[in-house]
JSON list of C-alpha atoms in Angstrom, two decimals:
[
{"chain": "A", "resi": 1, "resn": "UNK", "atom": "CA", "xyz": [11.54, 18.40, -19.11]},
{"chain": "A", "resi": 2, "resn": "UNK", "atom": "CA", "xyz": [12.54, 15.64, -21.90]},
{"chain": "A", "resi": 3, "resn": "UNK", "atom": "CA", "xyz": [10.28, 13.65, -23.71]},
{"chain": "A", "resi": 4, "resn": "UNK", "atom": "CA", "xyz": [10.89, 10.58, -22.23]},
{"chain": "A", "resi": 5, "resn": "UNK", "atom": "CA", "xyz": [11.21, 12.20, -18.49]},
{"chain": "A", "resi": 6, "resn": "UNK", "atom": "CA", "xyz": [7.36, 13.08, -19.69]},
{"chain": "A", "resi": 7, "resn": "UNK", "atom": "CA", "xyz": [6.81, 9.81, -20.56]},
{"chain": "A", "resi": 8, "resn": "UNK", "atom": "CA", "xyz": [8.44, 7.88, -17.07]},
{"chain": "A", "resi": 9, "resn": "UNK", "atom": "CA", "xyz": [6.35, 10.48, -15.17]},
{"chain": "A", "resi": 10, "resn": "UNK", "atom": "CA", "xyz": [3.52, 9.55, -16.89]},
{"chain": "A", "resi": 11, "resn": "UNK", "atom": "CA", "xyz": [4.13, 5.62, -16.59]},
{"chain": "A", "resi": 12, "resn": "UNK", "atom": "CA", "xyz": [4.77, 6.52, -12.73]},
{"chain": "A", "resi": 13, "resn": "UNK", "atom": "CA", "xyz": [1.23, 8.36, -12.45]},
{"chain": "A", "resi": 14, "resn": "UNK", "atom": "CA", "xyz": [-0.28, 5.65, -13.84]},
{"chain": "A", "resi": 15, "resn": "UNK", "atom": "CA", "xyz": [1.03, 3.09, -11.39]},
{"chain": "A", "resi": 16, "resn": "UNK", "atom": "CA", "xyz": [0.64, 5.13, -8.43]},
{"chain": "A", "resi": 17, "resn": "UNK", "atom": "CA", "xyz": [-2.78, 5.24, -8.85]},
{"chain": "A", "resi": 18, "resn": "UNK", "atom": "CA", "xyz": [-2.52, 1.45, -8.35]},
{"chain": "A", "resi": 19, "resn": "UNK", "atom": "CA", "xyz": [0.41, 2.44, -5.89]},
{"chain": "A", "resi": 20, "resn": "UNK", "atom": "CA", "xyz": [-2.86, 4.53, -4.11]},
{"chain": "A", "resi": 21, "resn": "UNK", "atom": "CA", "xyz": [-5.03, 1.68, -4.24]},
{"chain": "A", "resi": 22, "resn": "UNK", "atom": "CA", "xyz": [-2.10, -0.19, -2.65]},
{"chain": "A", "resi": 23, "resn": "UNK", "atom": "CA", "xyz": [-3.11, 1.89, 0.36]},
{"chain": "A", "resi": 24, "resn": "UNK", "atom": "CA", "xyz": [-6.04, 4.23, -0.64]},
{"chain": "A", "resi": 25, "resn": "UNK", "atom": "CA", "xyz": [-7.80, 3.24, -3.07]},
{"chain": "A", "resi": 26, "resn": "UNK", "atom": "CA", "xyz": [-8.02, 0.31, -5.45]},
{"chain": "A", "resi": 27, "resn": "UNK", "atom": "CA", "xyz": [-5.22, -2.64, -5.80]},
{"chain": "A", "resi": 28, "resn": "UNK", "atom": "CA", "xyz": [-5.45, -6.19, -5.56]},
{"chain": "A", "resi": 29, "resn": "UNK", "atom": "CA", "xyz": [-2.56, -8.78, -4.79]},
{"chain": "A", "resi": 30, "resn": "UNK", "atom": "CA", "xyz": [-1.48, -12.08, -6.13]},
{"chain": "A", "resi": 31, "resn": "UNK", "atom": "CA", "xyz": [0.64, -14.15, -3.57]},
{"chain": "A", "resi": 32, "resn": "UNK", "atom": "CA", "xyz": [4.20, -13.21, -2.76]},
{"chain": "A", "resi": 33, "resn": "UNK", "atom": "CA", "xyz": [7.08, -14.98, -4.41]},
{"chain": "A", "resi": 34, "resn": "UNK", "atom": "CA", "xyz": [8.31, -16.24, -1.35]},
{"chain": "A", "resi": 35, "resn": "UNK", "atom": "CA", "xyz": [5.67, -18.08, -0.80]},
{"chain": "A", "resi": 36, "resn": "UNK", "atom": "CA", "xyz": [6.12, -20.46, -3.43]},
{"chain": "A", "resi": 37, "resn": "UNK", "atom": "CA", "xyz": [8.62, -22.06, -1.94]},
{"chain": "A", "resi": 38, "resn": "UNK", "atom": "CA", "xyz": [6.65, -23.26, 1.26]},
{"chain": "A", "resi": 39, "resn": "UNK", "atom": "CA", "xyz": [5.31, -26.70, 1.65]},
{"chain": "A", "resi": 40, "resn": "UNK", "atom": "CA", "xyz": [2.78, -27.63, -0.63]},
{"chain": "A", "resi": 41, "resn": "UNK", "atom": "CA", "xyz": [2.04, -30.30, 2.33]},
{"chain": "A", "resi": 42, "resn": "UNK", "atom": "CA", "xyz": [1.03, -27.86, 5.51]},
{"chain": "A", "resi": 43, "resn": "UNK", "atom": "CA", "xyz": [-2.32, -27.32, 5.65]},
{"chain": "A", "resi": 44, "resn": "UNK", "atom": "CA", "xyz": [-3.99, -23.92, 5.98]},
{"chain": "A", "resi": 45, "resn": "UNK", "atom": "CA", "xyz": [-5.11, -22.57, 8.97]},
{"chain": "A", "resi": 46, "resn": "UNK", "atom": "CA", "xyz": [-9.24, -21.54, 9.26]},
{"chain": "A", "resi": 47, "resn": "UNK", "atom": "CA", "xyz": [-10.79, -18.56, 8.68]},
{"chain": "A", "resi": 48, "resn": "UNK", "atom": "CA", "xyz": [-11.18, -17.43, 12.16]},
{"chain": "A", "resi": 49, "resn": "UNK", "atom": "CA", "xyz": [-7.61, -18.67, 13.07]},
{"chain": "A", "resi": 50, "resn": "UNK", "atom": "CA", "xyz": [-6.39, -16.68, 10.00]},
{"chain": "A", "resi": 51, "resn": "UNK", "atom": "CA", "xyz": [-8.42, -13.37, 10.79]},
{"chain": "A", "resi": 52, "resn": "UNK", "atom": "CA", "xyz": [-7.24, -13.59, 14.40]},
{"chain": "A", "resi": 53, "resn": "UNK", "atom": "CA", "xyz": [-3.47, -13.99, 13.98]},
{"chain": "A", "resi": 54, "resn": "UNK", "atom": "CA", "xyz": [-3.39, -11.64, 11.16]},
{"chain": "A", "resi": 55, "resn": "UNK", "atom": "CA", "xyz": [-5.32, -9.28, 13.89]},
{"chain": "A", "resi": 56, "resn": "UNK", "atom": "CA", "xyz": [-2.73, -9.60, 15.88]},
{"chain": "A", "resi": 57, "resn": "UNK", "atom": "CA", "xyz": [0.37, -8.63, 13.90]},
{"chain": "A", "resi": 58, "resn": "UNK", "atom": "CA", "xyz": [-1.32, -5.58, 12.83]},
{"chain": "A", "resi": 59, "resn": "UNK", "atom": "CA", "xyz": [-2.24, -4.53, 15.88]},
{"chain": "A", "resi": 60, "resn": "UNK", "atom": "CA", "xyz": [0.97, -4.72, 16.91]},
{"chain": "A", "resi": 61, "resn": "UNK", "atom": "CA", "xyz": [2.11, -2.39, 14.02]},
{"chain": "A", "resi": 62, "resn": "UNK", "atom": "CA", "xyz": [0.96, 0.85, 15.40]},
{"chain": "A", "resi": 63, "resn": "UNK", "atom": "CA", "xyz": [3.73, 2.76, 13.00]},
{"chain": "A", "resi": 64, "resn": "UNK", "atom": "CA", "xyz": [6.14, 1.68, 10.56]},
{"chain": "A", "resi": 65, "resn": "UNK", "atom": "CA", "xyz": [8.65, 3.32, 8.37]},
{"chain": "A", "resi": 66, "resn": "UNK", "atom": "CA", "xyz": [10.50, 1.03, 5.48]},
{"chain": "A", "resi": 67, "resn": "UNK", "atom": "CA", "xyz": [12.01, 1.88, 2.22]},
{"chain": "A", "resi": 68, "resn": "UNK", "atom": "CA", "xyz": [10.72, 0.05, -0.53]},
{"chain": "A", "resi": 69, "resn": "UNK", "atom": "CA", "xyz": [11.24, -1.24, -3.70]},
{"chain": "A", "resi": 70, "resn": "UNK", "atom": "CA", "xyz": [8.21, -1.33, -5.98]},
{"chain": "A", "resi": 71, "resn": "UNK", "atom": "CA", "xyz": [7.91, -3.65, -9.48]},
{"chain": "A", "resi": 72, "resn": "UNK", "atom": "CA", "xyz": [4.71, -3.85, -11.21]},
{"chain": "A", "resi": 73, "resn": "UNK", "atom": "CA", "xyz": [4.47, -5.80, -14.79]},
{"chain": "A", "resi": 74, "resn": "UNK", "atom": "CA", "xyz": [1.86, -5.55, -16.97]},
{"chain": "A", "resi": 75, "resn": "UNK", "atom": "CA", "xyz": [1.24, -2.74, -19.03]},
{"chain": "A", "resi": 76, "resn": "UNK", "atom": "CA", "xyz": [2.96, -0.31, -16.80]},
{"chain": "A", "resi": 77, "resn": "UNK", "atom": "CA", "xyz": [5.77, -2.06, -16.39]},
{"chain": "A", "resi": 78, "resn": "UNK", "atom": "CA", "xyz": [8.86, -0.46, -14.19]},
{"chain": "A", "resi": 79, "resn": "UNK", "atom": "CA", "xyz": [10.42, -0.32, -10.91]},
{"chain": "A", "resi": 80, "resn": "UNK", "atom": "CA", "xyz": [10.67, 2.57, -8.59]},
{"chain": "A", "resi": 81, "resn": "UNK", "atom": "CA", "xyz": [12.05, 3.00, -5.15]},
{"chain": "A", "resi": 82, "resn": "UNK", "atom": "CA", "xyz": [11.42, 5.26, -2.38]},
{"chain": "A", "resi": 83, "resn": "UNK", "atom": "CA", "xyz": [10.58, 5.27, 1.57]},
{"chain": "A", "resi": 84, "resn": "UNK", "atom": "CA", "xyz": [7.00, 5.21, 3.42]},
{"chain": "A", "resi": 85, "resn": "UNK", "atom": "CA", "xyz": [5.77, 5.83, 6.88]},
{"chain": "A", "resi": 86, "resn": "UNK", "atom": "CA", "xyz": [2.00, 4.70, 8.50]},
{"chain": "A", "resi": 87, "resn": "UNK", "atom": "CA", "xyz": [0.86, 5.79, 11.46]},
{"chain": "A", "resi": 88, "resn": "UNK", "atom": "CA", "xyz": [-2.62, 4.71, 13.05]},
{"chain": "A", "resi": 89, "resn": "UNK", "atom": "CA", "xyz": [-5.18, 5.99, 12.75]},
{"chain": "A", "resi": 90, "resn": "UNK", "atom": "CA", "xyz": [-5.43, 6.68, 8.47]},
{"chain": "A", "resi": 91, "resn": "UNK", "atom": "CA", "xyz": [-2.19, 8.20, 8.67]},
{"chain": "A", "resi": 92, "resn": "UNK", "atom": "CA", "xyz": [0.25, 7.36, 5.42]},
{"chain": "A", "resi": 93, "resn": "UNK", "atom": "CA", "xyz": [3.24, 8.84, 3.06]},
{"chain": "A", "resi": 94, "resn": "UNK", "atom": "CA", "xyz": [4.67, 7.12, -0.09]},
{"chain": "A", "resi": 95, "resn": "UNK", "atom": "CA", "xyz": [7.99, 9.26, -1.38]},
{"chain": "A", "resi": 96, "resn": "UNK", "atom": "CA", "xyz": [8.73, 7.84, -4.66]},
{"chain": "A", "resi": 97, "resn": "UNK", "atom": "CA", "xyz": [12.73, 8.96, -4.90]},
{"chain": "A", "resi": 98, "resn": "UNK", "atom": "CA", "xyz": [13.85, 7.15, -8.21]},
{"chain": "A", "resi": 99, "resn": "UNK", "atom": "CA", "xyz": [13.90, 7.25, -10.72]},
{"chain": "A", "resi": 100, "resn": "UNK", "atom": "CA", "xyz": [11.03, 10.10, -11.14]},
{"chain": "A", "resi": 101, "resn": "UNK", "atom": "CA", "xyz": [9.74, 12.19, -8.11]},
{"chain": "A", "resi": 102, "resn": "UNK", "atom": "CA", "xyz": [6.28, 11.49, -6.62]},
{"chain": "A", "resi": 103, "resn": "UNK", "atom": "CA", "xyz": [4.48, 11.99, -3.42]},
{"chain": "A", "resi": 104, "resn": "UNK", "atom": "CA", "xyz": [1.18, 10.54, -1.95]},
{"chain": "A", "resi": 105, "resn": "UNK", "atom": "CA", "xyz": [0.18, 11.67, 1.87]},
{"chain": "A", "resi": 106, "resn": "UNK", "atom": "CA", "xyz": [-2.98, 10.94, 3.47]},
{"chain": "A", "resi": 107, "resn": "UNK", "atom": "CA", "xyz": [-5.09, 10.85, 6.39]},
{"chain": "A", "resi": 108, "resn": "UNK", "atom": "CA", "xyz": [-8.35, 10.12, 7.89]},
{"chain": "A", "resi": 109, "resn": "UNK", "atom": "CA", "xyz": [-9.67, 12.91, 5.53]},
{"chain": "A", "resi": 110, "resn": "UNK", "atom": "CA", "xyz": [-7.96, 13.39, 2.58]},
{"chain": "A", "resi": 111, "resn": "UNK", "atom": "CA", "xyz": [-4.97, 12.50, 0.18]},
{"chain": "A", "resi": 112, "resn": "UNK", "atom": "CA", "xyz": [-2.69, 14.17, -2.14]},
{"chain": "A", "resi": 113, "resn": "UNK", "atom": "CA", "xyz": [-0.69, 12.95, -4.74]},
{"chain": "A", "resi": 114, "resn": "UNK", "atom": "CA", "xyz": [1.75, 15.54, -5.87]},
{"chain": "A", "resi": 115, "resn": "UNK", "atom": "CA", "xyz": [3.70, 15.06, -9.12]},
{"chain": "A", "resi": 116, "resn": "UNK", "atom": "CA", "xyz": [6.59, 17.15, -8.90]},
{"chain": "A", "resi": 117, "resn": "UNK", "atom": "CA", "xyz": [8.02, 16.92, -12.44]},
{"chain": "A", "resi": 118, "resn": "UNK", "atom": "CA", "xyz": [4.65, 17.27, -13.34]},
{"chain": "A", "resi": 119, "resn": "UNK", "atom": "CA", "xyz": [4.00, 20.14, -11.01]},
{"chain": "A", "resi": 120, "resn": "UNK", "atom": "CA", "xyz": [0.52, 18.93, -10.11]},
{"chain": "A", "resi": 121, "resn": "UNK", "atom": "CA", "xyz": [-0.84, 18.09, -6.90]},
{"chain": "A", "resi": 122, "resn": "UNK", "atom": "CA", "xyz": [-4.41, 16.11, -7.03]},
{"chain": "A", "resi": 123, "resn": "UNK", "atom": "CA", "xyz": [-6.54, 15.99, -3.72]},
{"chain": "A", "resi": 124, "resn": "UNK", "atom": "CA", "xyz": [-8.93, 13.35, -2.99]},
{"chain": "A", "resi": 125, "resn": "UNK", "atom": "CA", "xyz": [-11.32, 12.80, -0.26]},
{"chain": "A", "resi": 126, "resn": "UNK", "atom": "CA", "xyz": [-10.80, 9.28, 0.89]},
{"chain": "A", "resi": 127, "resn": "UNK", "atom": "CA", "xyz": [-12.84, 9.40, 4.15]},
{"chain": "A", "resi": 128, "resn": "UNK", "atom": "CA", "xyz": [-15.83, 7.31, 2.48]},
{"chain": "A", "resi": 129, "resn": "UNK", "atom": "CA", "xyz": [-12.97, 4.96, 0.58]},
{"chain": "A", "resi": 130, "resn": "UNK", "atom": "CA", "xyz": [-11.06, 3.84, 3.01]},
{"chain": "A", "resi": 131, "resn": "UNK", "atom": "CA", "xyz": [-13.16, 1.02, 4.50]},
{"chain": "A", "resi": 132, "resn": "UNK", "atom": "CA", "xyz": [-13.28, -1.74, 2.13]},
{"chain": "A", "resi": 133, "resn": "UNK", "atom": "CA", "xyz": [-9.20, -0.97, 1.00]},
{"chain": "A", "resi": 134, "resn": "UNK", "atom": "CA", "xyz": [-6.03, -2.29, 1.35]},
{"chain": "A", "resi": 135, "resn": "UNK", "atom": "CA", "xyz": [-5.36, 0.69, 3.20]},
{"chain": "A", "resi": 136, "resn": "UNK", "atom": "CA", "xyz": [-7.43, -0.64, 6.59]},
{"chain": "A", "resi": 137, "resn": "UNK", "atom": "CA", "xyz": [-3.99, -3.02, 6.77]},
{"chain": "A", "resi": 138, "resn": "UNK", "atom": "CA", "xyz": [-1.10, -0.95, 7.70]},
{"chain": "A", "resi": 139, "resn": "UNK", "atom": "CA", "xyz": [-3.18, 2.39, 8.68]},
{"chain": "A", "resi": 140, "resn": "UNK", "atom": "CA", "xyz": [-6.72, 1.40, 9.74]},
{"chain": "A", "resi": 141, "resn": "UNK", "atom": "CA", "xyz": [-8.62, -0.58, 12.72]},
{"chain": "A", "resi": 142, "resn": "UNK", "atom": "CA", "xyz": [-7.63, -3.70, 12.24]},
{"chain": "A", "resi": 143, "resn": "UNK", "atom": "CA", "xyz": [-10.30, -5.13, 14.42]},
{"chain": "A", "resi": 144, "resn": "UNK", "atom": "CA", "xyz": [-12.40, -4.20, 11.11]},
{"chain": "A", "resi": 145, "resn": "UNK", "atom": "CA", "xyz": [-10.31, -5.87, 8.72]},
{"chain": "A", "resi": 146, "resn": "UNK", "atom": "CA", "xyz": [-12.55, -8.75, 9.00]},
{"chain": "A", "resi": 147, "resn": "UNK", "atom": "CA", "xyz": [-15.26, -7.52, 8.11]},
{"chain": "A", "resi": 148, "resn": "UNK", "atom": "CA", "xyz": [-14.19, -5.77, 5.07]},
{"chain": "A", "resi": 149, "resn": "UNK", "atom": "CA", "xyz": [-11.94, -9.15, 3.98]},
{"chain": "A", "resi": 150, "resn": "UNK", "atom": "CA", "xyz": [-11.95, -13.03, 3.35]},
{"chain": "A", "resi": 151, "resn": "UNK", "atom": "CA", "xyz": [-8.75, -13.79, 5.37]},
{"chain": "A", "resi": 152, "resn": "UNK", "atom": "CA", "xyz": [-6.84, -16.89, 4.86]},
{"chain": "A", "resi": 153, "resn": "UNK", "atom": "CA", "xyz": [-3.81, -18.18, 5.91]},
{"chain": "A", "resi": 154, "resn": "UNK", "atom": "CA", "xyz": [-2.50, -21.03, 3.53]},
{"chain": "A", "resi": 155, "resn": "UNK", "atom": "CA", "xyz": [0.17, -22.27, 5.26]},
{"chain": "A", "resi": 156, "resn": "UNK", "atom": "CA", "xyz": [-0.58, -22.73, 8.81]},
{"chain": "A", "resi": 157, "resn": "UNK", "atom": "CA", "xyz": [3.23, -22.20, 10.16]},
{"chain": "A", "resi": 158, "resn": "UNK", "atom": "CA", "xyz": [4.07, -19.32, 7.43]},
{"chain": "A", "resi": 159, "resn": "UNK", "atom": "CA", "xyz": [3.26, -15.93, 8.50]},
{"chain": "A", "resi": 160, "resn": "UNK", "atom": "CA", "xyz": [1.83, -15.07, 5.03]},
{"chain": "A", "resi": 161, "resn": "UNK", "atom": "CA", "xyz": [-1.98, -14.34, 4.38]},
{"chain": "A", "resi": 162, "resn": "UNK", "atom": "CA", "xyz": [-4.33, -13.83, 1.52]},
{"chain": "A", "resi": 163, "resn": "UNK", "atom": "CA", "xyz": [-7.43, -11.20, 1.74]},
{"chain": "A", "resi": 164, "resn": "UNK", "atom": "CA", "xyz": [-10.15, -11.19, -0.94]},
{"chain": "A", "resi": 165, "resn": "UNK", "atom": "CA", "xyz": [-12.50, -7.77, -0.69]},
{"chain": "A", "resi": 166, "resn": "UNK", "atom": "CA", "xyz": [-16.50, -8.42, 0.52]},
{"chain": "A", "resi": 167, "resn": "UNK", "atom": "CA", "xyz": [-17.27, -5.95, -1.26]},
{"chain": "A", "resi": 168, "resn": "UNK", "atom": "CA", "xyz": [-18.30, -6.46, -4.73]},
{"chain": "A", "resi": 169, "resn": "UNK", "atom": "CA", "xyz": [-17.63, -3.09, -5.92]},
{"chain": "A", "resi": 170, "resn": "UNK", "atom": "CA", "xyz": [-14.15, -3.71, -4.98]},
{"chain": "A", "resi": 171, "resn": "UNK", "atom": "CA", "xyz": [-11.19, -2.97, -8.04]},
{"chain": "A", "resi": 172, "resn": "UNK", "atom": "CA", "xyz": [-8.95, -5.58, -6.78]},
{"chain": "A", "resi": 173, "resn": "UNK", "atom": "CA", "xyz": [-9.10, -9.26, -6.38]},
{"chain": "A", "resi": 174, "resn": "UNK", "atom": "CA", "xyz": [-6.75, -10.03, -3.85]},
{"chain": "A", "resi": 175, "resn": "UNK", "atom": "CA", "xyz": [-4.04, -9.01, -0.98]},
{"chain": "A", "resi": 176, "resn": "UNK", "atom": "CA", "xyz": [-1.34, -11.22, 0.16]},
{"chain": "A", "resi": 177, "resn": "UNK", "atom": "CA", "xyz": [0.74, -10.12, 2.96]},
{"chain": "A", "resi": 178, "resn": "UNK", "atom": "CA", "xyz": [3.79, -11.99, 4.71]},
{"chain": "A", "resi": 179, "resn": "UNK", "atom": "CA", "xyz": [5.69, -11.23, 7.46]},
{"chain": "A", "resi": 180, "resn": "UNK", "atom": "CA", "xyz": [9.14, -12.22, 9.02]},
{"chain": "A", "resi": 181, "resn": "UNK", "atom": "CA", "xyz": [9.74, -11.53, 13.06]},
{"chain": "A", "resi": 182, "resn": "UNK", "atom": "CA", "xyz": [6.66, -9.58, 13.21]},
{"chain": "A", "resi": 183, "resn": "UNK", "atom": "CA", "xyz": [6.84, -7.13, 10.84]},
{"chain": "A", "resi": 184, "resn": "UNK", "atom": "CA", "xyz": [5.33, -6.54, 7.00]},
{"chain": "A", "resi": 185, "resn": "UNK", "atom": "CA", "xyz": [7.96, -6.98, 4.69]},
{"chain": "A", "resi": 186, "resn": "UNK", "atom": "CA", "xyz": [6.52, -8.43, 1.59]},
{"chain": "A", "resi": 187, "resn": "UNK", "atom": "CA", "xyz": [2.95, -7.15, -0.44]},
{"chain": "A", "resi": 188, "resn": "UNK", "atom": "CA", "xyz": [1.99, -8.75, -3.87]},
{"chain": "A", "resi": 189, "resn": "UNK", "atom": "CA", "xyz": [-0.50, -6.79, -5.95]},
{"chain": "A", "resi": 190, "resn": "UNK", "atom": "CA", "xyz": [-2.60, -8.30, -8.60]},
{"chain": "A", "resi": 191, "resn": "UNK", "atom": "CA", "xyz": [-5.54, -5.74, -9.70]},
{"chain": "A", "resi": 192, "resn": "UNK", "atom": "CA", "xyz": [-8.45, -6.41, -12.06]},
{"chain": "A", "resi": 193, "resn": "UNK", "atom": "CA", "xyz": [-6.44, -5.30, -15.02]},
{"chain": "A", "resi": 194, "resn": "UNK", "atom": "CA", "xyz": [-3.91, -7.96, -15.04]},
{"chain": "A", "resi": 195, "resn": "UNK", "atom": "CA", "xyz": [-0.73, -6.38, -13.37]},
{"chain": "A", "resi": 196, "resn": "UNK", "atom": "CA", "xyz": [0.97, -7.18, -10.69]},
{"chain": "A", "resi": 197, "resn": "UNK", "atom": "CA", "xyz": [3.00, -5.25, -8.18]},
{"chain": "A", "resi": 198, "resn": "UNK", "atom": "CA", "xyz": [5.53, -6.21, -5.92]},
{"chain": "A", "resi": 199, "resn": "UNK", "atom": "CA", "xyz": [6.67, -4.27, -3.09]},
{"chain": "A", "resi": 200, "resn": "UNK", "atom": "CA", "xyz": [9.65, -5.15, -0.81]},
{"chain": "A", "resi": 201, "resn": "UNK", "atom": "CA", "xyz": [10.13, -3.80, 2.50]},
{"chain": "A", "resi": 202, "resn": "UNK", "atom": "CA", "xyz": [13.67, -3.21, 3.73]},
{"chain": "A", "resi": 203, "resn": "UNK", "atom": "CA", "xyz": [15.38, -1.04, 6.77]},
{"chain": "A", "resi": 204, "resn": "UNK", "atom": "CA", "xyz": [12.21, -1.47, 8.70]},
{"chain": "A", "resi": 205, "resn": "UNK", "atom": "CA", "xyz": [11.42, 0.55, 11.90]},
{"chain": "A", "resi": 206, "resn": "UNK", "atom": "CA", "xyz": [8.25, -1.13, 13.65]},
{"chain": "A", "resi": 207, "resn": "UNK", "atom": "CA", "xyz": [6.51, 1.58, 16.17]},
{"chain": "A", "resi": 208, "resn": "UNK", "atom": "CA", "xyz": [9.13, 4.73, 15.81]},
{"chain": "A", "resi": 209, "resn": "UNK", "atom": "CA", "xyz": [8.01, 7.91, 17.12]},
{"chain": "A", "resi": 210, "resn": "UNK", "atom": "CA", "xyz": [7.04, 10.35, 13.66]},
{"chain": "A", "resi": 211, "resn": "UNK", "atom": "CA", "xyz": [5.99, 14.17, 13.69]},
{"chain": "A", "resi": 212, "resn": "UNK", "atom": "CA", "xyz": [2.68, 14.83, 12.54]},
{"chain": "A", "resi": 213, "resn": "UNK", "atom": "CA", "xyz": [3.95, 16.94, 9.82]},
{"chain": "A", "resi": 214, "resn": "UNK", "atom": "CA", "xyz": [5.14, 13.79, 7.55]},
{"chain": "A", "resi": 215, "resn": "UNK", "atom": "CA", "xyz": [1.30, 13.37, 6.96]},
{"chain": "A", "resi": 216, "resn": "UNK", "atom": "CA", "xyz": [0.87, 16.68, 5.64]},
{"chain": "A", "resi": 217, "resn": "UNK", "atom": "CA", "xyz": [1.02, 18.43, 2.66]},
{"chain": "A", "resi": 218, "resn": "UNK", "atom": "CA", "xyz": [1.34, 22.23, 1.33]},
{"chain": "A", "resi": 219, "resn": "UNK", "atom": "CA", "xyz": [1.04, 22.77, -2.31]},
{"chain": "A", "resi": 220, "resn": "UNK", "atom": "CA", "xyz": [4.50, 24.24, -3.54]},
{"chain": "A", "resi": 221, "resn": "UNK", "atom": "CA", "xyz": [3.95, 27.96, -4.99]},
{"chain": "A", "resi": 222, "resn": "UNK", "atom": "CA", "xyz": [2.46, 27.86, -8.63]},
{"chain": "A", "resi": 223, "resn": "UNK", "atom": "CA", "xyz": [1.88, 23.96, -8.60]},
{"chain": "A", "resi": 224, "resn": "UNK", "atom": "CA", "xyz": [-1.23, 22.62, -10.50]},
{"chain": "A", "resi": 225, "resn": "UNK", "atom": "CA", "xyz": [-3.95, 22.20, -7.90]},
{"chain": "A", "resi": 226, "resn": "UNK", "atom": "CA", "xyz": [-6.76, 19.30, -9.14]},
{"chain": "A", "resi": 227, "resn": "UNK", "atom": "CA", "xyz": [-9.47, 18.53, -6.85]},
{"chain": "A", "resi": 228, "resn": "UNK", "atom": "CA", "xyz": [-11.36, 15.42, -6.77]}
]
């Protein structure tokens, strides 16, 4: 592998561990772009109204596949592109496609991201993580979003919502979500360290059947093995 193939790799690690925070771990989200362009004039819904429609659209999202397209700027700057799948409960796959190879797959118990230019494969145990992550949205309970989450709803007719983590042990400062005909097609990630990631949903499936064997994973043969 070239030098700079090294280096994209690299750059890609690096942002998938925000990538994992996304939906594991630790990442934080600024409000999506197309939300600037809503009425400064209607009013924001309250708190309970917020957490209660919000609620509801995830609980209607029992499973979801998407591609995506993913932009972060800061000091990890780049775009990458891929497809995902959730499936409740704590089930989750991120294929990063282009343009460098990556794959994070998790469940109620564990996660691995495996880096196949890198030919590593890191395992985490995210069973005690989970609860106070962005990861509770699209996977979780959502009936215990609320307690992990400030939820807010600035725009009482847009279906876009802002979450700020309880918990202050948290790495993120915010999530902002927004949604068009019931789905999730927009997430806008600001964490602690300044970036921000956008990701864009597109070709969206809401509640598709998937085989339980997208949210596994086998280490190849003579691939790195890290446990964490």
């Amino acid at each position: 592998m070239t030098l700079s193939s090294k280096q994209t790799t690299l750059t890609q690690k690096l942002m998938s561990s925000a990538l994992t925070g996304v939906l594991m771990t630790s990442l934080g989200v600024a409000a999506p772009m197309m939300a600037i362009s809503q009425s400064a004039t209607a009013a924001p819904a309250d708190n309970l109204t917020a957490a209660k429609r919000l609620n509801k659209l995830l609980a209607n999202t029992k499973s979801m596949t998407a591609n995506f397209s993913q932009t972060t700027k800061g000091a990890n700057s780049g775009t990458f592109t891929g497809t995902m799948s959730v499936q409740r409960p704590n089930n989750f796959r991120w294929e990063t496609k282009s343009p460098s190879q990556q794959l994070i797959v998790a469940n109620g118990n564990s996660m691995w991201v495996y880096d196949k230019d890198l030919e590593q494969a890191t395992k985490q145990n995210v069973d005690s993580q989970v609860g106070n992550t962005p990861a509770l949205l699209l996977s979780g309970d959502p009936s215990k979003i609320d307690k992990n989450f400030k939820i807010t709803q600035p725009y009482d007719n847009k279906n876009y919502y802002v979450l700020y983590p309880k918990a202050d042990s948290a790495s993120f400062k915010s999530l902002s979500m927004s949604f068009s005909g019931g789905k999730p097609v927009m997430m806008v990630l600001n964490d602690s360290l300044g970036q921000t990631t956008s990701i864009k949903f597109s070709n969206i499936k809401l509640n598709p059947s998937i085989g339980s064997s997208q949210f596994k994973f086998t280490p190849p043969k003579g691939v790195d093995v890290i446990n964490q």
